[in-house]
Amino acid sequence: MNKNRRSFVKKIGLALVVSPVASVLAKNNTVRSNNVNKPVVISTWNHGLDANAAAWEILKNNGSAVDAVEAGVRVPESDPNNTSVGLGGFPDRDGNVTLDACIMDQHQNCGSVAFLQGIQNPISVARLVMDKTPHVMLVGAGAKSFALKNGFKHENLLTDKAKKAWQEWVKKSKYQPIINVENHDTIGMLALDQNGNLSGACTTSGAAFKMNGRVGDSPIIGAGLYVDNEVGAATATGLGELVMKTVGSHLVVELMRQGLSPNEACKKAVERIAEKLDDYKKYQVGFLALNKKGECGSYCIQKGFNYAWKDEKNEKLVDAEYWVK
Ligand code: GLY
């Protein structure tokens, strides 16, 4: 080996020791890494920070991505002050808190619940649907009865805070989704574990003051969440109707399969909404994606969507790029 090559190899070796995961935040907010960046967990909005911390406890101890995402999103589900997920979620226009959630693992297994009432952690019911039934989705009374039979406890999920907000809303009874309301919404979480496996979870109380019986994108595999362990994973937040009409998360994963970065794929999915849906400017949708290399990206319709990112070196919020300037 000549001297120049030796010194080059030495420098590279040193760089690998000092920085086993050389990741940088590129201009377009895509996190690019020279090596596979794992483990890593990302999730939507500010509430993703605490959720990621819980998921990280599992990932750092060589736990599985699916266990990590379930544990992670249970945190905002159980937070009574979080008005868009689980306990304390804003009710529908008749005062009922109805919850939607789904989970997907590296083997294409998935579980989902929709229109579930009285159970604080719908994600764990979805996990049980995935693990213990031949089905993908249980809804309403059937989902509730399945949960109760499996040891989940019924509780009143309508907190005083949410009840007050609903009583205020009832005075005018005007249904109009508010963009980035309270800077949080659905939590969607994606993780890549130390074994290089991907999983995702998504959970919400849905659009505040929705019609009774309305189900959004969050429990719909392919809309609110999609995972393909060969390619990547994606999740969505914002007004579910727009995501369902374009099967957003599946689209993002398929675009990554075609070679797009997570950031580029999320941007294309937002472009699809803008092309197809006339009134998209009135609403917010944000996509979040993670690929097999541990690169992440996001894109949204309106300014204001952010995501929480945690890996060995980072624990922070990243603002998503947006379409409507
Ligand atoms: N993205 C949550 C919902 O629309 O229900």
mmCIF file of C-alpha atoms and ligand atoms in Angstrom:
data_model
loop_
_atom_site.group_PDB
_atom_site.id
_atom_site.type_symbol
_atom_site.label_atom_id
_atom_site.label_comp_id
_atom_site.label_asym_id
_atom_site.label_seq_id
_atom_site.Cartn_x
_atom_site.Cartn_y
_atom_site.Cartn_z
ATOM 1 C CA MET A 1 0.000 0.000 0.000
ATOM 2 C CA ASN A 2 1.504 3.380 -0.950
ATOM 3 C CA LYS A 3 1.872 6.174 1.574
ATOM 4 C CA ASN A 4 -1.047 8.290 0.304
ATOM 5 C CA ARG A 5 -3.397 5.340 0.306
ATOM 6 C CA ARG A 6 -2.225 4.330 3.785
ATOM 7 C CA SER A 7 -2.908 7.774 5.136
ATOM 8 C CA PHE A 8 -6.314 7.846 3.389
ATOM 9 C CA VAL A 9 -7.263 4.479 4.905
ATOM 10 C CA LYS A 10 -6.047 5.690 8.310
ATOM 11 C CA LYS A 11 -8.191 8.823 8.083
ATOM 12 C CA ILE A 12 -11.259 6.852 6.998
ATOM 13 C CA GLY A 13 -10.666 4.355 9.802
ATOM 14 C CA LEU A 14 -10.419 7.204 12.289
ATOM 15 C CA ALA A 15 -13.565 8.798 10.920
ATOM 16 C CA LEU A 16 -15.416 5.525 11.356
ATOM 17 C CA VAL A 17 -14.232 5.190 14.943
ATOM 18 C CA VAL A 18 -15.057 8.776 15.811
ATOM 19 C CA SER A 19 -18.294 8.801 13.863
ATOM 20 C CA PRO A 20 -19.767 5.350 13.275
ATOM 21 C CA VAL A 21 -22.898 6.949 11.875
ATOM 22 C CA ALA A 22 -21.926 9.921 9.774
ATOM 23 C CA SER A 23 -25.331 11.512 9.321
ATOM 24 C CA VAL A 24 -25.957 15.045 8.146
ATOM 25 C CA LEU A 25 -29.063 17.123 7.695
ATOM 26 C CA ALA A 26 -28.998 17.925 3.982
ATOM 27 C CA LYS A 27 -30.315 21.172 2.485
ATOM 28 C CA ASN A 28 -33.720 19.664 1.772
ATOM 29 C CA ASN A 29 -34.170 18.381 5.338
ATOM 30 C CA THR A 30 -33.470 14.801 4.285
ATOM 31 C CA VAL A 31 -31.247 13.142 6.811
ATOM 32 C CA ARG A 32 -28.600 11.390 4.742
ATOM 33 C CA SER A 33 -26.176 8.913 6.197
ATOM 34 C CA ASN A 34 -23.122 7.233 4.761
ATOM 35 C CA ASN A 35 -23.852 4.084 6.724
ATOM 36 C CA VAL A 36 -27.111 2.632 7.899
ATOM 37 C CA ASN A 37 -28.283 4.904 10.669
ATOM 38 C CA LYS A 38 -29.781 2.582 13.271
ATOM 39 C CA PRO A 39 -31.498 2.505 15.562
ATOM 40 C CA VAL A 40 -33.567 5.565 14.775
ATOM 41 C CA VAL A 41 -37.099 6.655 15.615
ATOM 42 C CA ILE A 42 -39.110 9.552 14.206
ATOM 43 C CA SER A 43 -42.608 10.744 14.977
ATOM 44 C CA THR A 44 -45.010 13.515 14.153
ATOM 45 C CA TRP A 45 -45.306 16.839 15.997
ATOM 46 C CA ASN A 46 -43.943 18.127 19.299
ATOM 47 C CA HIS A 47 -45.511 15.278 21.256
ATOM 48 C CA GLY A 48 -43.130 13.023 19.325
ATOM 49 C CA LEU A 49 -40.249 14.039 21.609
ATOM 50 C CA ASP A 50 -41.604 12.245 24.682
ATOM 51 C CA ALA A 51 -42.924 9.402 22.581
ATOM 52 C CA ASN A 52 -39.512 8.914 20.946
ATOM 53 C CA ALA A 53 -37.838 8.858 24.376
ATOM 54 C CA ALA A 54 -40.040 5.909 25.397
ATOM 55 C CA ALA A 55 -39.388 4.128 22.095
ATOM 56 C CA TRP A 56 -35.651 4.747 22.473
ATOM 57 C CA GLU A 57 -35.547 2.876 25.790
ATOM 58 C CA ILE A 58 -36.502 -0.229 23.813
ATOM 59 C CA LEU A 59 -34.390 0.429 20.710
ATOM 60 C CA LYS A 60 -31.193 1.153 22.622
ATOM 61 C CA ASN A 61 -31.508 -2.190 24.426
ATOM 62 C CA ASN A 62 -31.736 -4.048 21.116
ATOM 63 C CA GLY A 63 -35.508 -4.310 21.307
ATOM 64 C CA SER A 64 -37.665 -4.613 18.214
ATOM 65 C CA ALA A 65 -39.001 -1.694 16.205
ATOM 66 C CA VAL A 66 -42.562 -2.940 16.658
ATOM 67 C CA ASP A 67 -42.255 -2.993 20.456
ATOM 68 C CA ALA A 68 -40.644 0.446 20.332
ATOM 69 C CA VAL A 69 -43.383 2.114 18.277
ATOM 70 C CA GLU A 70 -46.130 0.611 20.425
ATOM 71 C CA ALA A 71 -44.472 1.806 23.640
ATOM 72 C CA GLY A 72 -43.708 5.195 22.090
ATOM 73 C CA VAL A 73 -47.180 6.185 20.985
ATOM 74 C CA ARG A 74 -48.730 4.976 24.233
ATOM 75 C CA VAL A 75 -47.162 8.071 25.858
ATOM 76 C CA PRO A 76 -49.356 10.698 24.129
ATOM 77 C CA GLU A 77 -52.308 8.276 24.229
ATOM 78 C CA SER A 78 -52.115 8.295 28.032
ATOM 79 C CA ASP A 79 -51.500 12.035 28.376
ATOM 80 C CA PRO A 80 -54.776 13.694 29.467
ATOM 81 C CA ASN A 81 -53.493 17.069 28.266
ATOM 82 C CA ASN A 82 -53.031 15.885 24.719
ATOM 83 C CA THR A 83 -56.304 16.697 22.978
ATOM 84 C CA SER A 84 -55.725 14.817 19.737
ATOM 85 C CA VAL A 85 -54.830 11.290 20.893
ATOM 86 C CA GLY A 86 -56.268 8.769 23.378
ATOM 87 C CA LEU A 87 -57.304 9.981 26.843
ATOM 88 C CA GLY A 88 -58.276 13.651 26.660
ATOM 89 C CA GLY A 89 -58.825 13.590 22.893
ATOM 90 C CA PHE A 90 -61.473 16.016 21.634
ATOM 91 C CA PRO A 91 -64.797 14.243 21.111
ATOM 92 C CA ASP A 92 -67.066 14.070 18.085
ATOM 93 C CA ARG A 93 -69.911 16.578 17.750
ATOM 94 C CA ASP A 94 -72.103 14.439 20.034
ATOM 95 C CA GLY A 95 -69.532 14.366 22.824
ATOM 96 C CA ASN A 96 -68.114 10.859 22.235
ATOM 97 C CA VAL A 97 -64.353 10.290 22.258
ATOM 98 C CA THR A 98 -63.728 7.749 19.473
ATOM 99 C CA LEU A 99 -60.249 6.469 18.741
ATOM 100 C CA ASP A 100 -58.473 5.053 15.691
ATOM 101 C CA ALA A 101 -55.065 3.343 15.598
ATOM 102 C CA CYS A 102 -52.952 0.923 13.617
ATOM 103 C CA ILE A 103 -49.589 -0.800 13.773
ATOM 104 C CA MET A 104 -47.464 -2.600 11.162
ATOM 105 C CA ASP A 105 -44.305 -4.675 11.524
ATOM 106 C CA GLN A 106 -41.420 -5.869 9.371
ATOM 107 C CA HIS A 107 -43.273 -9.011 8.233
ATOM 108 C CA GLN A 108 -46.167 -7.064 6.684
ATOM 109 C CA ASN A 109 -48.297 -8.016 9.691
ATOM 110 C CA CYS A 110 -50.741 -5.322 10.641
ATOM 111 C CA GLY A 111 -53.461 -4.651 13.178
ATOM 112 C CA SER A 112 -55.979 -1.859 13.407
ATOM 113 C CA VAL A 113 -58.909 -0.570 15.435
ATOM 114 C CA ALA A 114 -61.367 2.153 14.529
ATOM 115 C CA PHE A 115 -64.238 3.925 16.262
ATOM 116 C CA LEU A 116 -63.062 2.424 19.546
ATOM 117 C CA GLN A 117 -64.493 4.007 22.712
ATOM 118 C CA GLY A 118 -63.543 3.878 26.384
ATOM 119 C CA ILE A 119 -60.070 2.335 25.980
ATOM 120 C CA GLN A 120 -57.063 4.545 26.706
ATOM 121 C CA ASN A 121 -54.473 2.789 24.535
ATOM 122 C CA PRO A 122 -55.987 1.800 21.199
ATOM 123 C CA ILE A 123 -52.521 1.079 19.781
ATOM 124 C CA SER A 124 -52.156 -1.881 22.141
ATOM 125 C CA VAL A 125 -55.554 -3.196 21.076
ATOM 126 C CA ALA A 126 -54.402 -2.862 17.443
ATOM 127 C CA ARG A 127 -51.232 -4.766 18.371
ATOM 128 C CA LEU A 128 -53.350 -7.542 19.843
ATOM 129 C CA VAL A 129 -55.527 -7.683 16.724
ATOM 130 C CA MET A 130 -52.287 -8.139 14.778
ATOM 131 C CA ASP A 131 -50.776 -10.737 17.106
ATOM 132 C CA LYS A 132 -53.813 -12.752 18.197
ATOM 133 C CA THR A 133 -56.461 -12.694 15.470
ATOM 134 C CA PRO A 134 -56.664 -13.768 11.829
ATOM 135 C CA HIS A 135 -57.905 -10.251 10.965
ATOM 136 C CA VAL A 136 -56.393 -6.847 10.333
ATOM 137 C CA MET A 137 -59.109 -4.520 11.581
ATOM 138 C CA LEU A 138 -61.767 -4.490 14.300
ATOM 139 C CA VAL A 139 -64.146 -1.572 14.748
ATOM 140 C CA GLY A 140 -66.631 -0.106 17.207
ATOM 141 C CA ALA A 141 -68.408 -2.436 19.632
ATOM 142 C CA GLY A 142 -66.537 -5.487 18.307
ATOM 143 C CA ALA A 143 -63.167 -3.850 18.940
ATOM 144 C CA LYS A 144 -64.285 -2.770 22.417
ATOM 145 C CA SER A 145 -65.526 -6.220 23.355
ATOM 146 C CA PHE A 146 -62.269 -7.769 22.067
ATOM 147 C CA ALA A 147 -60.288 -5.289 24.197
ATOM 148 C CA LEU A 148 -62.319 -5.966 27.350
ATOM 149 C CA LYS A 149 -62.002 -9.731 26.883
ATOM 150 C CA ASN A 150 -58.247 -9.273 26.694
ATOM 151 C CA GLY A 151 -57.883 -7.385 29.937
ATOM 152 C CA PHE A 152 -58.182 -3.748 28.835
ATOM 153 C CA LYS A 153 -60.185 -1.578 31.233
ATOM 154 C CA HIS A 154 -63.065 0.674 30.279
ATOM 155 C CA GLU A 155 -62.640 4.293 31.336
ATOM 156 C CA ASN A 156 -64.180 7.668 30.612
ATOM 157 C CA LEU A 157 -61.807 9.339 28.132
ATOM 158 C CA LEU A 158 -63.629 12.696 28.042
ATOM 159 C CA THR A 159 -61.571 14.953 30.320
ATOM 160 C CA ASP A 160 -62.965 18.205 31.748
ATOM 161 C CA LYS A 161 -60.739 20.171 29.380
ATOM 162 C CA ALA A 162 -62.041 18.335 26.298
ATOM 163 C CA LYS A 163 -65.633 18.533 27.544
ATOM 164 C CA LYS A 164 -65.357 22.307 27.989
ATOM 165 C CA ALA A 165 -63.921 22.731 24.478
ATOM 166 C CA TRP A 166 -66.752 20.624 23.074
ATOM 167 C CA GLN A 167 -69.404 22.599 24.984
ATOM 168 C CA GLU A 168 -67.936 25.812 23.529
ATOM 169 C CA TRP A 169 -67.965 24.272 20.057
ATOM 170 C CA VAL A 170 -71.608 23.174 20.411
ATOM 171 C CA LYS A 171 -72.689 26.836 20.805
ATOM 172 C CA LYS A 172 -71.907 27.467 17.123
ATOM 173 C CA SER A 173 -71.657 23.881 15.926
ATOM 174 C CA LYS A 174 -69.588 24.908 12.932
ATOM 175 C CA TYR A 175 -67.416 22.098 11.636
ATOM 176 C CA GLN A 176 -64.245 23.516 10.174
ATOM 177 C CA PRO A 177 -60.917 21.713 10.646
ATOM 178 C CA ILE A 178 -58.278 24.145 11.859
ATOM 179 C CA ILE A 179 -54.833 23.987 10.303
ATOM 180 C CA ASN A 180 -52.096 22.896 12.766
ATOM 181 C CA VAL A 181 -54.525 23.204 15.665
ATOM 182 C CA GLU A 182 -52.481 23.426 18.888
ATOM 183 C CA ASN A 183 -49.463 22.364 16.834
ATOM 184 C CA HIS A 184 -50.243 18.711 17.215
ATOM 185 C CA ASP A 185 -52.515 16.083 15.817
ATOM 186 C CA THR A 186 -52.255 12.377 15.131
ATOM 187 C CA ILE A 187 -49.054 10.743 16.274
ATOM 188 C CA GLY A 188 -47.431 8.605 13.607
ATOM 189 C CA MET A 189 -44.161 6.921 14.584
ATOM 190 C CA LEU A 190 -41.622 5.007 12.476
ATOM 191 C CA ALA A 191 -38.610 3.098 13.773
ATOM 192 C CA LEU A 192 -35.640 1.156 12.449
ATOM 193 C CA ASP A 193 -34.154 -1.169 15.056
ATOM 194 C CA GLN A 194 -30.616 -2.436 15.572
ATOM 195 C CA ASN A 195 -31.385 -5.495 13.440
ATOM 196 C CA GLY A 196 -32.380 -3.230 10.561
ATOM 197 C CA ASN A 197 -36.113 -3.956 10.808
ATOM 198 C CA LEU A 198 -38.757 -1.297 10.268
ATOM 199 C CA SER A 199 -42.134 -0.871 11.967
ATOM 200 C CA GLY A 200 -44.688 1.898 12.423
ATOM 201 C CA ALA A 201 -47.652 2.961 14.540
ATOM 202 C CA CYS A 202 -50.307 5.613 14.139
ATOM 203 C CA THR A 203 -52.986 6.681 16.650
ATOM 204 C CA THR A 204 -55.493 9.519 17.007
ATOM 205 C CA SER A 205 -58.808 10.709 18.383
ATOM 206 C CA GLY A 206 -59.436 11.980 14.850
ATOM 207 C CA ALA A 207 -60.727 15.306 13.674
ATOM 208 C CA ALA A 208 -62.176 17.278 16.581
ATOM 209 C CA PHE A 209 -65.979 17.512 16.494
ATOM 210 C CA LYS A 210 -66.257 15.146 13.531
ATOM 211 C CA MET A 211 -69.560 13.456 12.682
ATOM 212 C CA ASN A 212 -70.399 10.506 14.890
ATOM 213 C CA GLY A 213 -69.051 7.391 13.189
ATOM 214 C CA ARG A 214 -66.402 9.215 11.153
ATOM 215 C CA VAL A 215 -63.129 7.313 10.777
ATOM 216 C CA GLY A 216 -60.060 8.998 9.320
ATOM 217 C CA ASP A 217 -56.853 7.794 7.701
ATOM 218 C CA SER A 218 -54.992 6.813 10.872
ATOM 219 C CA PRO A 219 -56.261 3.221 11.249
ATOM 220 C CA ILE A 220 -56.250 2.569 7.495
ATOM 221 C CA ILE A 221 -53.224 0.556 6.405
ATOM 222 C CA GLY A 222 -51.786 2.312 3.358
ATOM 223 C CA ALA A 223 -53.363 5.679 4.195
ATOM 224 C CA GLY A 224 -52.224 6.676 7.714
ATOM 225 C CA LEU A 225 -49.363 4.169 7.852
ATOM 226 C CA TYR A 226 -47.467 1.780 5.641
ATOM 227 C CA VAL A 227 -44.335 -0.301 6.160
ATOM 228 C CA ASP A 228 -42.384 -2.382 3.669
ATOM 229 C CA ASN A 229 -39.317 -3.785 5.333
ATOM 230 C CA GLU A 230 -37.425 -3.968 2.031
ATOM 231 C CA VAL A 231 -37.933 -0.287 1.292
ATOM 232 C CA GLY A 232 -39.123 1.982 4.065
ATOM 233 C CA ALA A 233 -42.045 3.206 6.122
ATOM 234 C CA ALA A 234 -44.328 6.232 6.012
ATOM 235 C CA THR A 235 -47.046 7.807 8.112
ATOM 236 C CA ALA A 236 -49.411 10.742 7.763
ATOM 237 C CA THR A 237 -50.965 13.437 9.908
ATOM 238 C CA GLY A 238 -53.494 16.172 9.253
ATOM 239 C CA LEU A 239 -56.931 15.906 7.695
ATOM 240 C CA GLY A 240 -57.420 12.208 7.029
ATOM 241 C CA GLU A 241 -59.891 12.601 4.179
ATOM 242 C CA LEU A 242 -57.155 14.019 1.918
ATOM 243 C CA VAL A 243 -54.775 11.215 2.860
ATOM 244 C CA MET A 244 -57.389 8.505 2.253
ATOM 245 C CA LYS A 245 -58.294 9.902 -1.165
ATOM 246 C CA THR A 246 -54.675 9.542 -2.270
ATOM 247 C CA VAL A 247 -53.645 6.488 -0.149
ATOM 248 C CA GLY A 248 -50.788 8.678 1.013
ATOM 249 C CA SER A 249 -48.474 6.499 3.109
ATOM 250 C CA HIS A 250 -48.481 3.638 0.616
ATOM 251 C CA LEU A 251 -47.717 6.146 -2.125
ATOM 252 C CA VAL A 252 -44.724 7.480 -0.187
ATOM 253 C CA VAL A 253 -43.304 3.973 0.292
ATOM 254 C CA GLU A 254 -43.802 3.108 -3.382
ATOM 255 C CA LEU A 255 -42.038 6.315 -4.395
ATOM 256 C CA MET A 256 -39.107 5.371 -2.145
ATOM 257 C CA ARG A 257 -39.096 1.958 -3.856
ATOM 258 C CA GLN A 258 -38.597 3.813 -7.136
ATOM 259 C CA GLY A 259 -35.481 5.424 -5.700
ATOM 260 C CA LEU A 260 -36.718 8.693 -4.225
ATOM 261 C CA SER A 261 -35.324 9.866 -0.911
ATOM 262 C CA PRO A 262 -37.803 9.991 2.012
ATOM 263 C CA ASN A 263 -38.011 13.762 1.638
ATOM 264 C CA GLU A 264 -38.598 13.639 -2.127
ATOM 265 C CA ALA A 265 -41.205 10.894 -1.722
ATOM 266 C CA CYS A 266 -43.142 12.898 0.887
ATOM 267 C CA LYS A 267 -43.013 15.954 -1.367
ATOM 268 C CA LYS A 268 -44.400 13.977 -4.336
ATOM 269 C CA ALA A 269 -47.252 12.678 -2.171
ATOM 270 C CA VAL A 270 -48.155 16.262 -1.202
ATOM 271 C CA GLU A 271 -47.937 17.240 -4.888
ATOM 272 C CA ARG A 272 -50.386 14.429 -5.662
ATOM 273 C CA ILE A 273 -52.873 15.912 -3.177
ATOM 274 C CA ALA A 274 -52.399 19.348 -4.729
ATOM 275 C CA GLU A 275 -52.952 17.947 -8.244
ATOM 276 C CA LYS A 276 -56.032 15.906 -7.421
ATOM 277 C CA LEU A 277 -57.924 17.727 -4.680
ATOM 278 C CA ASP A 278 -59.248 21.204 -5.457
ATOM 279 C CA ASP A 279 -59.683 22.515 -1.932
ATOM 280 C CA TYR A 280 -56.405 21.215 -0.470
ATOM 281 C CA LYS A 281 -55.190 24.718 0.452
ATOM 282 C CA LYS A 282 -57.746 24.906 3.264
ATOM 283 C CA TYR A 283 -56.224 21.935 5.064
ATOM 284 C CA GLN A 284 -53.031 20.505 6.486
ATOM 285 C CA VAL A 285 -51.508 17.135 5.684
ATOM 286 C CA GLY A 286 -47.988 16.139 6.643
ATOM 287 C CA PHE A 287 -46.082 13.023 5.607
ATOM 288 C CA LEU A 288 -43.141 11.492 7.408
ATOM 289 C CA ALA A 289 -40.911 8.738 5.997
ATOM 290 C CA LEU A 290 -37.971 6.565 6.980
ATOM 291 C CA ASN A 291 -36.030 4.267 4.654
ATOM 292 C CA LYS A 292 -33.935 1.141 5.193
ATOM 293 C CA LYS A 293 -30.773 3.205 5.556
ATOM 294 C CA GLY A 294 -32.263 5.135 8.442
ATOM 295 C CA GLU A 295 -32.671 8.296 6.356
ATOM 296 C CA CYS A 296 -35.747 10.323 7.193
ATOM 297 C CA GLY A 297 -37.738 13.051 5.520
ATOM 298 C CA SER A 298 -41.026 14.894 5.627
ATOM 299 C CA TYR A 299 -43.169 17.312 3.671
ATOM 300 C CA CYS A 300 -46.507 19.010 4.292
ATOM 301 C CA ILE A 301 -49.107 21.233 2.645
ATOM 302 C CA GLN A 302 -48.909 24.171 5.048
ATOM 303 C CA LYS A 303 -46.125 25.667 7.103
ATOM 304 C CA GLY A 304 -46.186 24.473 10.701
ATOM 305 C CA PHE A 305 -45.766 20.701 10.644
ATOM 306 C CA ASN A 306 -42.725 19.334 12.436
ATOM 307 C CA TYR A 307 -41.406 15.979 13.520
ATOM 308 C CA ALA A 308 -39.307 14.623 16.350
ATOM 309 C CA TRP A 309 -36.161 12.709 15.496
ATOM 310 C CA LYS A 310 -34.090 10.522 17.815
ATOM 311 C CA ASP A 311 -31.009 8.468 17.116
ATOM 312 C CA GLU A 312 -27.669 7.958 18.819
ATOM 313 C CA LYS A 313 -26.639 11.565 18.231
ATOM 314 C CA ASN A 314 -29.817 13.550 17.874
ATOM 315 C CA GLU A 315 -32.900 14.311 19.865
ATOM 316 C CA LYS A 316 -34.696 17.191 18.269
ATOM 317 C CA LEU A 317 -37.596 18.681 16.374
ATOM 318 C CA VAL A 318 -37.243 19.298 12.635
ATOM 319 C CA ASP A 319 -39.526 21.663 10.700
ATOM 320 C CA ALA A 320 -40.974 20.117 7.569
ATOM 321 C CA GLU A 321 -40.785 21.863 4.226
ATOM 322 C CA TYR A 322 -44.166 22.917 2.858
ATOM 323 C CA TRP A 323 -46.038 23.363 -0.399
ATOM 324 C CA VAL A 324 -48.204 26.459 0.058
ATOM 325 C CA LYS A 325 -45.784 29.412 0.099
HETATM 326 N N1 GLY B 1 -55.263 12.240 10.639
HETATM 327 C C1 GLY B 1 -56.229 12.009 11.595
HETATM 328 C C2 GLY B 1 -57.606 12.046 11.139
HETATM 329 O O1 GLY B 1 -57.920 12.735 10.172
HETATM 330 O O2 GLY B 1 -58.430 11.420 11.745
#
